[in-house]
Amino acid sequence: MSAYGHFDDASREYVITRPDTPLPWLNYLGQDDFFGLCTNTGGGYTFWRDAKLRRLTRYRYNNVPLDLGGRYLYVRDESGAEPVVWNPGWKPTKTALDSYECRVGLGYTSITGRKDGLQVTQRMFVPPEENTEIWQVRLANVGDRRITGRLFSFVEFAFYEAQNDATNLQRTLSIGEVQVQGSAIYHVTEFRERRDHYTLFACTDEVAGFDTSREAFVGVHEGLHEARVPSAGRATGSIARGWNPIGAHEVVIDLQPGEQRDLAFVLAYVEQPEPKFVEPTAAAPLGVNTSAGRAVLEHYQQPGAVDEAFARLRRYWADRLGAFQGSTPNEHATRMLNTWNQYQCMATFNLSRSASLFETGIGRGMGFRDSNQDLLGFVHMIPERARQRLLDIAATQLSDGTCYHQYQPLTKKGNADVGGDFYDDHLWLVLSTTAYVKETGDASILDEPCAYADVPLADAERPASTLLDHLELSLAYTLAKRGPHGLPLIGHADWNDCLNLNCFSTEPNESFQLAGDVEGSTAESVMIAGLFLGAAGEMERLYDHLGRTEDARRVRAGYDDMLAALESEAWDGEWYTRAFDAAGEPVGSHVNDEGRIYIESQGWAVLGGAGLSNGRARRALDSVAEHLSTDNGIVLQQPAYTRYHLELGEITSYPPGVKENAGIFCHNNSWIHLAHCMLGDGDQAFEYYLSVCPSAKQSQIDTYRLEPYVYAQTIDGKDSPTFGQAKNSWLTGTAAWTFVVLSQGILGIKPSYDGLTIDPCIPTIWDGYEVTRRFRGSTFHITVSNPEHVSTGVQRVRVDGETVDGTTIPVPASPRVVQVDVVLGAG
Ligand code: BGC
Ligand code: NOJ
């Protein structure tokens, strides 16, 4: 509960109770190809598949005021002495409402505003497998007087390619075209030449008027809050010719006390089959064949069609989330795990880092390392789609082992501007692929033909490569590309994009990552060494599982070699060094005056299995606690950099306490949580987890500021005057990794090759917990009890009432429900 809202766990909703949240709070609509960003005041935009290449409606990022433009309904209440214009979502008029509520749900946002006895609900969602956004609208007269007036809808169309749309005005302001038939407004710009698609915006009810010219509806000198048509009262029937096409409908309101009325608006991306054109008429002089769009509208004009679509959406999410449901003694952990964390993982699956309120949809598409890590959080929900995703990502690896750092979702082609040479990228593919095989048991994916981006499969000269070849190449590449300390070279950067040891940039107009030359550089990354150990360990276990002992032994030899280098060269005395710069000087060492200790190398050394036999793992984590931990999470390094270090790059460009410069980067906090789980410290792991858990931030929401229902990428660190303030919510690797922390690290439900392993590491105060886990077709009901109040150590496991040896539960030959009862303790 906070001043702005509360969780409604039973309905899986967050209920926002006032519109003026500290920052706009976002939700996503859509789950397959058609997506919308939707804020708690209806702000945002829609696109089909690719936020850059198929932007359907317009949004101006970082606007003044923030978050303006979106899916607006204007009410013009004409029943009083003076007409009153208001919006149920408060924006853009910001007319005071008698009540406001925004329910953030799974794939939908429902906003209800009430004023002077008229209550308007606008529920926005995209039905599964459809390219249509629906606004389900209910007008209810909850007062005691007759209400008359008008309802206007409003969206502003985008010219599909978002960068062009925002910048190439000399062209775009001359090309806009629409066609209007009844309540259906078709945005058909460029349809005449090369597009086979248009955007439909229609009302299921009869309309009294429409507008398609922004100038006519809003005005030239007016803002959206003082749009002309809602103020004047009647739509003008404008047909946009060039300039800025919009879609707006006018609907007559006449409601007696107690009366209510339901209608809907549909906003659809429509691919129009041939013929593209029909005989022009006076009403439709462009002659665009709109049959496919009309079919969408006619479907939603049928009674019950909208409700049926919404019910399908509810089933879709119930089914996805049904793969993992639990009940723990901690309400924050339970609700994040059951609902919001998994939901956020699906957003990262769909959008990678492309479109949020912090990513404009025209920059990064899908990130290689990002999408591989994201997979860890969604593979249990959508294994088939995870399979395809893996093959798509792998196909952007090059035959020398490096990878395109990013690719466009629409084309699946690597982004040449950014290129490759981030020397961690390829290793994440090993972690994601092995996670997929452990989840599904489907080792056939390893033999799938999978080309390198620079070697088409059709090339008969070369044998076709498989996904397994990509994994082998990834390990081989890191083993081969090592520097003077025997540690992996870093390239442009490792996971930490801002640690640019080969950049040396003195020129503000270049990219920190891409400036400088990585060829011939000897800068090394200890984090990549740890990550390599993690990946090689996974490969060894995979080969063991496949019965390929020789290969397992070979991979093990590489592991041992890297481990030896890491232990002999990278132990700084109390923690692991972070890197060696291009001059061979240590980074993240006691010899440095700033940036003496970093989080990533502690996390990955331990996760890779370093320091386990010599006490260094524990010592490194103690150093993290001593130097890096705060009540709001663990900062990335200390002391924060106070000046620009040419040899370190972007990390030293941020103010102290912000982002990579000693901010709390929630993503890498998870690695420390997991490292603690490895060492059996359930209390410490869980305490750390709560320090970054958004649900637990409600009591300090005016400091934290972002959505309390999804993780943020960063929280400002202790060196910042705004310590505790979050930034960049939604599209962050934090989602996948915290899900791994909670589900596998703490609750200990781990997919393994031979079955489902139960290996908890919980807070000692917990009496126990329950989990229902769908796994390879069967459903495991797991109860864990903790009578001795330990963190780890399984005393007894019963499967369907029978005591069994070991902690791995085999998968039944035919799918069924399996009851697993676990007792922790020494006995
Ligand atoms: C940010 C990083 C981000 C990178 C992407 C940097 O400015 O600090 O977090 O990964 O840009 O290019
Ligand atoms: C965000 C990027 O998406 C991710 O790839 C990177 O690892 C982190 N920033 C850390 O810099």
mmCIF file of N, CA and C in Angstrom, residues 73-130:
data_model
loop_
_atom_site.group_PDB
_atom_site.id
_atom_site.type_symbol
_atom_site.label_atom_id
_atom_site.label_comp_id
_atom_site.label_asym_id
_atom_site.label_seq_id
_atom_site.Cartn_x
_atom_site.Cartn_y
_atom_site.Cartn_z
ATOM 1 N N LEU A 73 -9.559 9.354 -24.561
ATOM 2 C CA LEU A 73 -10.997 9.582 -24.676
ATOM 3 C C LEU A 73 -11.270 10.936 -24.037
ATOM 4 N N TYR A 74 -11.966 11.773 -24.778
ATOM 5 C CA TYR A 74 -12.395 13.051 -24.211
ATOM 6 C C TYR A 74 -13.898 12.960 -23.967
ATOM 7 N N VAL A 75 -14.310 13.316 -22.780
ATOM 8 C CA VAL A 75 -15.737 13.399 -22.506
ATOM 9 C C VAL A 75 -16.126 14.872 -22.554
ATOM 10 N N ARG A 76 -17.214 15.145 -23.242
ATOM 11 C CA ARG A 76 -17.751 16.513 -23.185
ATOM 12 C C ARG A 76 -19.145 16.391 -22.587
ATOM 13 N N ASP A 77 -19.248 16.760 -21.357
ATOM 14 C CA ASP A 77 -20.523 16.655 -20.650
ATOM 15 C C ASP A 77 -21.279 17.955 -20.874
ATOM 16 N N GLU A 78 -22.418 17.807 -21.559
ATOM 17 C CA GLU A 78 -23.175 19.011 -21.914
ATOM 18 C C GLU A 78 -24.423 19.158 -21.052
ATOM 19 N N SER A 79 -24.502 18.366 -19.984
ATOM 20 C CA SER A 79 -25.761 18.413 -19.242
ATOM 21 C C SER A 79 -25.843 19.560 -18.244
ATOM 22 N N GLY A 80 -24.710 20.156 -17.880
ATOM 23 C CA GLY A 80 -24.761 21.265 -16.914
ATOM 24 C C GLY A 80 -24.934 22.604 -17.607
ATOM 25 N N ALA A 81 -24.800 23.659 -16.838
ATOM 26 C CA ALA A 81 -24.958 25.006 -17.386
ATOM 27 C C ALA A 81 -23.876 25.288 -18.423
ATOM 28 N N GLU A 82 -22.659 24.845 -18.113
ATOM 29 C CA GLU A 82 -21.523 25.019 -19.028
ATOM 30 C C GLU A 82 -21.013 23.636 -19.400
ATOM 31 N N PRO A 83 -20.634 23.425 -20.652
ATOM 32 C CA PRO A 83 -20.039 22.126 -20.977
ATOM 33 C C PRO A 83 -18.713 21.929 -20.242
ATOM 34 N N VAL A 84 -18.465 20.696 -19.840
ATOM 35 C CA VAL A 84 -17.201 20.373 -19.161
ATOM 36 C C VAL A 84 -16.483 19.307 -19.968
ATOM 37 N N VAL A 85 -15.200 19.539 -20.279
ATOM 38 C CA VAL A 85 -14.414 18.556 -21.023
ATOM 39 C C VAL A 85 -13.428 17.887 -20.073
ATOM 40 N N TRP A 86 -13.447 16.574 -20.061
ATOM 41 C CA TRP A 86 -12.534 15.852 -19.158
ATOM 42 C C TRP A 86 -12.114 14.528 -19.774
ATOM 43 N N ASN A 87 -11.076 13.939 -19.194
ATOM 44 C CA ASN A 87 -10.598 12.640 -19.658
ATOM 45 C C ASN A 87 -10.663 11.650 -18.496
ATOM 46 N N PRO A 88 -11.189 10.458 -18.747
ATOM 47 C CA PRO A 88 -11.251 9.472 -17.659
ATOM 48 C C PRO A 88 -9.861 9.121 -17.108
ATOM 49 N N GLY A 89 -8.828 9.238 -17.950
ATOM 50 C CA GLY A 89 -7.463 8.959 -17.482
ATOM 51 C C GLY A 89 -6.755 10.225 -17.009
ATOM 52 N N TRP A 90 -7.513 11.294 -16.833
ATOM 53 C CA TRP A 90 -7.019 12.583 -16.321
ATOM 54 C C TRP A 90 -6.272 13.385 -17.382
ATOM 55 N N LYS A 91 -5.340 12.753 -18.097
ATOM 56 C CA LYS A 91 -4.638 13.483 -19.155
ATOM 57 C C LYS A 91 -5.412 13.361 -20.457
ATOM 58 N N PRO A 92 -5.304 14.288 -21.382
ATOM 59 C CA PRO A 92 -4.444 15.464 -21.286
ATOM 60 C C PRO A 92 -5.078 16.707 -20.631
ATOM 61 N N THR A 93 -6.419 16.735 -20.452
ATOM 62 C CA THR A 93 -6.986 18.001 -19.927
ATOM 63 C C THR A 93 -6.623 18.231 -18.469
ATOM 64 N N LYS A 94 -6.407 17.147 -17.720
ATOM 65 C CA LYS A 94 -6.141 17.205 -16.284
ATOM 66 C C LYS A 94 -7.291 17.870 -15.514
ATOM 67 N N THR A 95 -8.476 17.835 -16.101
ATOM 68 C CA THR A 95 -9.654 18.307 -15.366
ATOM 69 C C THR A 95 -9.806 17.436 -14.121
ATOM 70 N N ALA A 96 -10.063 18.064 -12.968
ATOM 71 C CA ALA A 96 -10.150 17.291 -11.722
ATOM 72 C C ALA A 96 -11.269 16.261 -11.819
ATOM 73 N N LEU A 97 -10.982 15.045 -11.400
ATOM 74 C CA LEU A 97 -11.964 13.964 -11.442
ATOM 75 C C LEU A 97 -12.558 13.760 -10.053
ATOM 76 N N ASP A 98 -13.764 13.188 -10.017
ATOM 77 C CA ASP A 98 -14.322 12.825 -8.707
ATOM 78 C C ASP A 98 -13.692 11.526 -8.228
ATOM 79 N N SER A 99 -13.346 10.661 -9.167
ATOM 80 C CA SER A 99 -12.565 9.483 -8.783
ATOM 81 C C SER A 99 -11.781 8.990 -9.984
ATOM 82 N N TYR A 100 -10.689 8.315 -9.681
ATOM 83 C CA TYR A 100 -9.807 7.786 -10.720
ATOM 84 C C TYR A 100 -9.252 6.464 -10.219
ATOM 85 N N GLU A 101 -9.166 5.506 -11.125
ATOM 86 C CA GLU A 101 -8.528 4.243 -10.771
ATOM 87 C C GLU A 101 -7.936 3.648 -12.038
ATOM 88 N N CYS A 102 -6.709 3.148 -11.928
ATOM 89 C CA CYS A 102 -6.098 2.475 -13.070
ATOM 90 C C CYS A 102 -5.682 1.098 -12.610
ATOM 91 N N ARG A 103 -6.250 0.090 -13.235
ATOM 92 C CA ARG A 103 -5.887 -1.289 -12.889
ATOM 93 C C ARG A 103 -4.884 -1.796 -13.908
ATOM 94 N N VAL A 104 -3.679 -2.031 -13.414
ATOM 95 C CA VAL A 104 -2.622 -2.562 -14.270
ATOM 96 C C VAL A 104 -2.728 -4.076 -14.195
ATOM 97 N N GLY A 105 -3.119 -4.680 -15.303
ATOM 98 C CA GLY A 105 -3.313 -6.133 -15.292
ATOM 99 C C GLY A 105 -2.365 -6.809 -16.258
ATOM 100 N N LEU A 106 -2.527 -8.097 -16.397
ATOM 101 C CA LEU A 106 -1.629 -8.873 -17.243
ATOM 102 C C LEU A 106 -2.074 -8.736 -18.692
ATOM 103 N N GLY A 107 -1.394 -7.865 -19.432
ATOM 104 C CA GLY A 107 -1.735 -7.630 -20.827
ATOM 105 C C GLY A 107 -2.865 -6.640 -21.017
ATOM 106 N N TYR A 108 -3.320 -6.028 -19.956
ATOM 107 C CA TYR A 108 -4.370 -5.007 -20.110
ATOM 108 C C TYR A 108 -4.206 -3.911 -19.069
ATOM 109 N N THR A 109 -4.730 -2.752 -19.405
ATOM 110 C CA THR A 109 -4.815 -1.653 -18.454
ATOM 111 C C THR A 109 -6.231 -1.125 -18.514
ATOM 112 N N SER A 110 -6.820 -0.988 -17.348
ATOM 113 C CA SER A 110 -8.208 -0.543 -17.287
ATOM 114 C C SER A 110 -8.270 0.737 -16.457
ATOM 115 N N ILE A 111 -8.683 1.809 -17.121
ATOM 116 C CA ILE A 111 -8.723 3.109 -16.436
ATOM 117 C C ILE A 111 -10.175 3.527 -16.255
ATOM 118 N N THR A 112 -10.525 3.926 -15.043
ATOM 119 C CA THR A 112 -11.882 4.398 -14.786
ATOM 120 C C THR A 112 -11.828 5.794 -14.183
ATOM 121 N N GLY A 113 -12.525 6.718 -14.814
ATOM 122 C CA GLY A 113 -12.627 8.060 -14.266
ATOM 123 C C GLY A 113 -14.097 8.402 -14.072
ATOM 124 N N ARG A 114 -14.390 9.149 -13.035
ATOM 125 C CA ARG A 114 -15.786 9.556 -12.799
ATOM 126 C C ARG A 114 -15.839 11.052 -12.538
ATOM 127 N N LYS A 115 -16.831 11.661 -13.159
ATOM 128 C CA LYS A 115 -17.046 13.094 -12.899
ATOM 129 C C LYS A 115 -18.518 13.425 -13.051
ATOM 130 N N ASP A 116 -19.053 14.111 -12.089
ATOM 131 C CA ASP A 116 -20.444 14.594 -12.112
ATOM 132 C C ASP A 116 -21.424 13.487 -12.485
ATOM 133 N N GLY A 117 -21.207 12.323 -11.917
ATOM 134 C CA GLY A 117 -22.170 11.237 -12.112
ATOM 135 C C GLY A 117 -21.936 10.396 -13.349
ATOM 136 N N LEU A 118 -20.983 10.764 -14.184
ATOM 137 C CA LEU A 118 -20.686 9.921 -15.349
ATOM 138 C C LEU A 118 -19.392 9.162 -15.083
ATOM 139 N N GLN A 119 -19.482 7.852 -15.183
ATOM 140 C CA GLN A 119 -18.302 7.029 -14.979
ATOM 141 C C GLN A 119 -17.915 6.387 -16.306
ATOM 142 N N VAL A 120 -16.655 6.556 -16.676
ATOM 143 C CA VAL A 120 -16.174 5.999 -17.951
ATOM 144 C C VAL A 120 -15.021 5.049 -17.679
ATOM 145 N N THR A 121 -15.156 3.832 -18.153
ATOM 146 C CA THR A 121 -14.069 2.861 -18.030
ATOM 147 C C THR A 121 -13.532 2.551 -19.416
ATOM 148 N N GLN A 122 -12.231 2.577 -19.518
ATOM 149 C CA GLN A 122 -11.559 2.279 -20.790
ATOM 150 C C GLN A 122 -10.590 1.135 -20.499
ATOM 151 N N ARG A 123 -10.958 -0.055 -20.957
ATOM 152 C CA ARG A 123 -10.083 -1.213 -20.729
ATOM 153 C C ARG A 123 -9.373 -1.531 -22.032
ATOM 154 N N MET A 124 -8.045 -1.462 -22.020
ATOM 155 C CA MET A 124 -7.271 -1.596 -23.257
ATOM 156 C C MET A 124 -6.496 -2.903 -23.225
ATOM 157 N N PHE A 125 -6.590 -3.662 -24.312
ATOM 158 C CA PHE A 125 -5.865 -4.935 -24.372
ATOM 159 C C PHE A 125 -5.737 -5.399 -25.814
ATOM 160 N N VAL A 126 -4.873 -6.352 -26.022
ATOM 161 C CA VAL A 126 -4.687 -6.966 -27.335
ATOM 162 C C VAL A 126 -4.986 -8.458 -27.164
ATOM 163 N N PRO A 127 -5.986 -8.987 -27.826
ATOM 164 C CA PRO A 127 -6.285 -10.414 -27.657
ATOM 165 C C PRO A 127 -5.133 -11.275 -28.182
ATOM 166 N N PRO A 128 -4.907 -12.449 -27.581
ATOM 167 C CA PRO A 128 -3.829 -13.323 -28.048
ATOM 168 C C PRO A 128 -3.935 -13.594 -29.542
ATOM 169 N N GLU A 129 -2.792 -13.617 -30.180
ATOM 170 C CA GLU A 129 -2.677 -13.946 -31.598
ATOM 171 C C GLU A 129 -3.437 -13.019 -32.532
ATOM 172 N N GLU A 130 -3.737 -11.821 -32.081
ATOM 173 C CA GLU A 130 -4.398 -10.863 -32.966
ATOM 174 C C GLU A 130 -3.554 -9.600 -33.081
#
